[in-house]
Coordinates of N, CA and C in Angstrom, one line a residue:
X183 N -12.5 -49.6 50.0 CA -12.3 -48.0 49.2 C -13.4 -48.2 48.3
X184 N -14.0 -47.0 48.3 CA -15.3 -46.7 47.5 C -14.9 -45.1 47.3
X185 N -15.9 -44.7 46.1 CA -15.7 -43.1 45.8 C -17.5 -43.1 45.2
X186 N -17.7 -42.1 46.5 CA -19.2 -42.0 46.6 C -19.5 -40.5 46.4
X187 N -20.7 -40.4 45.3 CA -21.3 -38.8 45.1 C -21.6 -38.2 46.5
X188 N -21.5 -36.8 46.4 CA -21.7 -36.1 47.6 C -22.2 -34.8 47.1
X189 N -23.7 -34.8 47.6 CA -24.7 -33.8 46.6 C -24.9 -32.5 47.7
X190 N -24.5 -31.3 47.4 CA -25.0 -30.2 48.3 C -26.4 -29.3 47.9
X191 N -26.8 -29.0 48.5 CA -28.0 -28.2 48.5 C -28.2 -26.9 49.1
X192 N -28.9 -25.9 49.1 CA -28.9 -24.9 49.2 C -30.2 -24.4 50.4
X193 N -29.9 -25.2 51.6 CA -31.0 -24.9 52.3 C -32.1 -26.1 52.4
X194 N -32.3 -26.7 51.3 CA -33.3 -27.8 51.0 C -32.9 -29.3 51.2
X195 N -32.0 -29.5 51.6 CA -31.1 -30.9 51.8 C -32.2 -32.1 52.3
X196 N -32.9 -31.6 53.2 CA -33.6 -32.4 54.0 C -34.9 -33.0 53.3
X197 N -35.5 -31.9 52.5 CA -36.4 -32.1 51.5 C -36.0 -33.1 50.2
X198 N -34.8 -32.6 49.7 CA -34.3 -33.5 48.8 C -34.0 -35.0 48.9
X199 N -33.4 -35.3 50.4 CA -33.5 -36.6 50.7 C -34.5 -37.3 50.9
X200 N -35.5 -36.7 51.6 CA -37.0 -37.1 51.4 C -37.7 -37.9 50.3
X201 N -37.2 -36.7 49.3 CA -37.6 -36.9 47.9 C -36.9 -38.2 46.9
X202 N -35.7 -37.9 47.2 CA -35.0 -39.4 46.5 C -35.2 -40.5 47.2
X203 N -35.5 -40.7 48.6 CA -35.7 -42.0 49.2 C -36.9 -42.1 48.8
X204 N -37.9 -41.5 48.8 CA -39.2 -42.1 47.9 C -39.2 -42.5 46.7
X205 N -38.2 -41.6 45.9 CA -38.3 -42.0 44.4 C -37.4 -43.7 44.1
X206 N -36.6 -43.8 45.0 CA -35.7 -44.8 45.0 C -36.3 -45.9 45.6
X207 N -37.4 -45.7 46.7 CA -37.7 -46.8 47.6 C -36.6 -47.2 48.5
X208 N -35.9 -46.4 49.1 CA -34.7 -46.7 50.0 C -35.0 -45.6 51.1
X209 N -34.4 -46.2 52.2 CA -34.5 -45.6 53.6 C -33.3 -44.6 53.7
X210 N -33.6 -43.4 54.3 CA -32.7 -42.4 54.6 C -32.1 -42.6 56.1
X211 N -30.7 -42.3 55.9 CA -30.0 -42.2 57.6 C -30.6 -41.3 58.1
X212 N -30.0 -41.5 59.4 CA -30.0 -40.2 60.2 C -29.6 -38.9 59.8
X213 N -30.4 -37.6 59.8 CA -29.7 -36.7 59.5 C -29.1 -36.0 60.4
X214 N -27.9 -35.4 60.3 CA -26.9 -34.7 61.1 C -26.8 -33.4 60.7
X215 N -27.3 -32.5 61.6 CA -27.4 -31.2 61.4 C -26.0 -30.3 61.8
X216 N -25.8 -29.3 61.3 CA -24.6 -28.3 61.9 C -24.8 -28.1 63.3
X217 N -25.8 -28.0 63.8 CA -26.1 -27.6 65.3 C -25.7 -29.0 66.3
X218 N -25.6 -30.1 65.8 CA -25.3 -31.3 66.5 C -23.7 -31.5 66.5
X219 N -22.9 -30.6 65.7 CA -21.5 -30.7 65.8 C -21.2 -30.5 67.1
X220 N -20.0 -30.5 67.6 CA -19.3 -30.5 68.8 C -19.0 -28.8 68.7
X221 N -19.3 -28.1 69.8 CA -18.9 -26.5 69.6 C -17.6 -26.2 69.5
X222 N -17.3 -25.3 69.0 CA -16.0 -24.8 68.6 C -15.8 -23.2 69.4
X223 N -15.0 -23.1 70.4 CA -15.1 -21.9 71.4 C -14.4 -20.8 70.5
X224 N -13.8 -21.0 69.5 CA -12.9 -20.1 68.5 C -13.9 -19.6 67.3
X225 N -15.1 -20.5 67.1 CA -16.2 -20.0 66.1 C -17.7 -20.5 66.6
X226 N -18.3 -19.2 66.9 CA -19.8 -19.4 67.2 C -20.5 -20.0 65.9
X227 N -21.3 -21.0 66.2 CA -22.2 -21.3 64.8 C -23.2 -20.3 64.7
X228 N -23.4 -20.0 63.5 CA -24.8 -19.0 63.1 C -25.9 -19.6 63.5
X229 N -27.0 -18.8 63.9 CA -28.2 -19.2 64.3 C -28.7 -20.1 62.9
X230 N -28.5 -19.4 61.8 CA -29.2 -19.8 60.6 C -28.6 -21.2 60.0
X231 N -27.4 -21.6 60.7 CA -26.7 -22.9 60.3 C -27.4 -24.1 61.3
X232 N -27.9 -23.8 62.3 CA -28.2 -25.0 63.3 C -28.8 -26.3 63.0
X233 N -30.1 -25.5 62.1 CA -31.0 -27.0 61.7 C -30.5 -27.3 60.2
X234 N -29.7 -26.9 59.6 CA -29.1 -27.1 58.3 C -28.5 -28.5 58.3
X235 N -28.7 -29.4 57.3 CA -28.1 -30.6 57.1 C -26.8 -30.6 57.0
X236 N -25.8 -31.3 57.8 CA -24.5 -31.6 57.6 C -24.2 -32.9 56.7
X237 N -24.9 -33.8 57.1 CA -24.7 -35.1 56.5 C -25.9 -36.0 56.9
X238 N -26.2 -36.6 55.4 CA -27.1 -37.5 55.4 C -26.9 -38.5 54.1
X239 N -27.3 -40.0 54.0 CA -26.8 -40.7 53.3 C -28.0 -41.7 52.6
X240 N -27.9 -42.0 51.5 CA -29.0 -42.8 51.0 C -27.9 -43.9 49.9
X241 N -28.8 -45.3 50.0 CA -28.0 -46.4 49.3 C -28.8 -46.4 48.2
X242 N -28.8 -46.0 47.2 CA -29.5 -46.3 46.1 C -28.9 -47.1 44.9
X243 N -29.3 -48.2 44.8 CA -28.9 -49.5 43.9 C -27.7 -49.7 44.1
X244 N -27.3 -49.8 45.4 CA -26.0 -50.5 46.1 C -24.6 -49.4 45.9
X245 N -25.3 -48.1 45.6 CA -24.1 -47.1 45.9 C -24.5 -46.1 46.8
X246 N -23.5 -45.6 47.5 CA -23.8 -44.7 48.7 C -24.1 -43.2 47.9
X247 N -24.9 -42.1 48.2 CA -25.0 -40.9 47.8 C -25.2 -40.4 49.1
X248 N -24.0 -39.2 49.3 CA -24.2 -38.3 50.5 C -24.8 -37.0 50.2
X249 N -25.4 -36.4 51.1 CA -26.0 -35.2 51.1 C -25.5 -34.1 52.1
X250 N -25.8 -33.0 51.7 CA -25.5 -31.7 52.9 C -26.2 -30.6 52.1
X251 N -26.4 -29.7 53.3 CA -26.6 -28.3 52.9 C -25.2 -27.5 52.7
X252 N -25.3 -26.5 51.9 CA -23.9 -25.9 52.1 C -24.1 -25.0 53.5
X253 N -23.0 -24.6 53.8 CA -22.7 -23.6 55.0 C -23.3 -22.3 54.6
X254 N -23.8 -21.3 55.6 CA -24.4 -20.0 55.1 C -23.0 -19.3 55.0
X255 N -23.2 -18.5 53.8 CA -22.3 -17.7 53.3 C -21.1 -18.7 52.1
X256 N -21.5 -20.0 52.3 CA -20.6 -20.5 51.3 C -21.2 -20.5 49.9
X257 N -20.2 -20.1 48.7 CA -21.0 -20.2 47.6 C -21.8 -21.5 47.0
X258 N -22.9 -21.3 46.3 CA -23.6 -22.6 45.9 C -24.0 -22.1 44.4
X259 N -23.7 -22.9 43.5 CA -24.3 -23.0 42.0 C -25.0 -24.2 41.8
X260 N -26.4 -24.1 41.6 CA -27.2 -25.2 40.9 C -26.5 -25.8 39.9
X261 N -26.3 -27.1 39.8 CA -25.8 -27.9 38.8 C -24.1 -27.9 39.2
X262 N -23.7 -27.5 39.9 CA -22.2 -27.5 40.0 C -22.1 -27.9 41.6
X263 N -23.3 -28.5 42.2 CA -23.0 -28.6 43.6 C -23.0 -30.3 43.9
X264 N -22.0 -30.8 43.0 CA -21.4 -32.2 43.6 C -20.0 -32.5 43.7
X265 N -19.6 -33.4 44.7 CA -18.5 -33.6 44.7 C -18.1 -35.4 44.8
X266 N -16.9 -35.7 44.7 CA -17.1 -37.2 44.8 C -16.2 -37.5 46.4
X267 N -16.4 -38.4 46.9 CA -15.7 -38.7 48.1 C -15.3 -39.9 48.0
X268 N -14.0 -39.8 48.4 CA -13.1 -41.1 48.4 C -12.8 -41.5 49.9
X269 N -13.7 -42.8 50.0 CA -13.7 -43.3 51.2 C -12.8 -44.6 51.4
X270 N -11.7 -44.6 52.2 CA -11.0 -45.8 52.4 C -10.5 -46.1 54.0
X271 N -10.4 -47.2 54.3 CA -9.9 -47.4 55.6 C -8.2 -47.2 55.8
X272 N -7.7 -47.3 54.5 CA -6.2 -47.2 54.4 C -5.6 -45.6 54.6
X273 N -5.3 -45.2 55.9 CA -4.9 -43.9 55.8 C -3.6 -43.4 54.8
X274 N -2.5 -44.4 54.8 CA -1.4 -43.9 53.4 C -2.2 -43.6 52.2
X275 N -3.0 -44.5 51.8 CA -3.7 -44.3 50.5 C -4.4 -43.1 50.4
X276 N -5.2 -43.0 51.4 CA -5.9 -41.5 51.2 C -4.9 -40.6 51.1
X277 N -3.9 -40.6 52.1 CA -2.7 -39.4 51.7 C -2.1 -39.4 50.7
X278 N -1.8 -40.5 50.0 CA -0.9 -40.7 48.7 C -1.9 -40.2 47.5
X279 N -3.0 -40.3 47.4 CA -4.2 -39.7 46.5 C -4.7 -38.3 46.6
X280 N -4.7 -37.9 48.1 CA -4.8 -36.5 48.3 C -4.0 -35.7 47.6
X281 N -2.6 -36.0 47.9 CA -1.6 -35.2 47.8 C -1.2 -35.2 46.1
X282 N -1.6 -36.3 45.6 CA -1.5 -36.4 44.1 C -2.5 -35.5 43.3
X283 N -3.6 -35.5 43.8 CA -4.7 -34.6 43.3 C -4.5 -33.0 43.6
X284 N -3.7 -32.8 44.7 CA -3.6 -31.6 44.9 C -2.5 -30.8 44.2
X285 N -2.0 -31.8 43.5 CA -0.9 -30.9 42.4 C -1.7 -30.3 41.5
X286 N -1.3 -29.1 41.2 CA -2.2 -28.2 40.4 C -3.7 -27.8 40.4
X287 N -4.0 -28.5 41.7 CA -5.3 -28.0 42.4 C -5.5 -27.1 43.2
X288 N -6.3 -27.2 43.9 CA -6.5 -26.2 45.4 C -7.2 -27.0 46.4
X289 N -6.5 -26.8 47.7 CA -6.9 -27.4 48.7 C -7.7 -26.7 49.4
X290 N -8.9 -27.2 49.6 CA -10.1 -26.6 50.4 C -9.7 -26.8 51.9
X291 N -9.4 -28.1 52.4 CA -9.4 -28.2 53.7 C -8.1 -29.6 53.4
X292 N -7.2 -29.1 54.4 CA -5.7 -30.1 54.3 C -6.6 -31.3 55.4
X293 N -5.7 -32.3 55.1 CA -6.1 -33.6 55.6 C -6.0 -33.2 57.2
X294 N -6.7 -33.9 57.7 CA -6.5 -33.4 59.5 C -7.8 -34.5 60.0
X295 N -7.6 -34.5 61.2 CA -8.6 -35.4 62.1 C -9.8 -34.5 62.4
X296 N -11.1 -35.0 62.3 CA -12.0 -34.5 62.6 C -12.7 -35.3 63.7
X297 N -14.1 -34.8 64.0 CA -14.9 -35.5 65.0 C -15.6 -36.5 64.5
X298 N -15.5 -36.6 63.1 CA -16.4 -37.8 62.5 C -15.3 -39.0 61.9
X299 N -14.1 -38.5 61.5 CA -13.1 -39.3 60.8 C -11.6 -39.0 61.4
X300 N -10.8 -40.0 61.2 CA -9.5 -40.3 61.6 C -8.5 -39.1 60.6
X301 N -9.1 -39.1 59.4 CA -8.5 -38.2 58.1 C -9.8 -37.7 57.5
X302 N -9.6 -36.4 57.4 CA -10.7 -36.0 56.1 C -10.0 -34.6 55.5
X303 N -10.4 -34.4 54.2 CA -9.8 -33.2 53.7 C -10.7 -32.9 52.3
X304 N -10.4 -31.9 51.9 CA -11.0 -31.6 50.3 C -9.9 -31.0 49.6
X305 N -10.2 -31.4 48.2 CA -9.4 -30.6 47.3 C -10.3 -30.6 46.2
X306 N -9.8 -29.7 45.3 CA -10.3 -29.4 43.9 C -9.2 -29.7 42.8
X307 N -9.5 -30.7 42.3 CA -8.4 -31.0 41.4 C -8.1 -30.2 40.0
X308 N -7.1 -30.3 39.6 CA -6.5 -29.6 38.3 C -7.6 -29.2 37.1
X309 N -8.6 -30.3 37.0 CA -9.6 -30.2 36.3 C -10.9 -29.8 36.9
X310 N -11.0 -29.4 38.2 CA -11.9 -28.5 38.9 C -13.3 -29.6 39.5
X311 N -12.7 -30.8 39.4 CA -13.3 -31.9 39.9 C -13.2 -31.6 41.7
X312 N -14.4 -31.3 42.6 CA -14.1 -31.7 44.0 C -13.9 -32.9 44.5
X313 N -12.9 -33.1 45.5 CA -13.0 -34.3 45.9 C -12.9 -33.9 47.6
X314 N -13.4 -35.0 48.3 CA -13.6 -35.1 49.7 C -12.8 -36.3 49.9
X315 N -12.3 -36.6 51.2 CA -11.5 -37.7 51.6 C -12.0 -38.1 52.9
X316 N -12.4 -39.4 53.4 CA -12.7 -39.9 54.5 C -12.1 -40.9 54.7
X317 N -12.2 -41.7 56.1 CA -11.8 -42.7 56.5 C -13.0 -43.5 56.8
X318 N -12.9 -44.8 56.4 CA -14.2 -45.6 56.8 C -13.9 -46.9 56.2
X319 N -14.6 -47.9 56.3 CA -14.5 -49.3 56.2 C -15.0 -50.0 55.0

């Protein structure tokens, strides 16, 4: 189990990851773009989203820091662009913590299987902290 910081950027994620990689002397993982996601016939991916970074990760001093551009049209407030990612291989643990944090909070995405995770969800807790939940080892 881990809690990792997830930083969001407004179209300049690739530049930020490269910058932090140089500053901290670490290697960036591969960049996954929104255009590389499996197509959804119910939703056509906007052209301006295709090259934006959906996910990248750096290991800085033993901590995973994850990065993403915000999807076009989603709100972006500089300085408020961070969430915490709870990562666990225990599905029951993810469900329990997710349901506890959603009490008095707001669910951004219910827990569900995605192409990258057996269980993924997003919630903003009653204190305004944004959380992401993801399976992992």
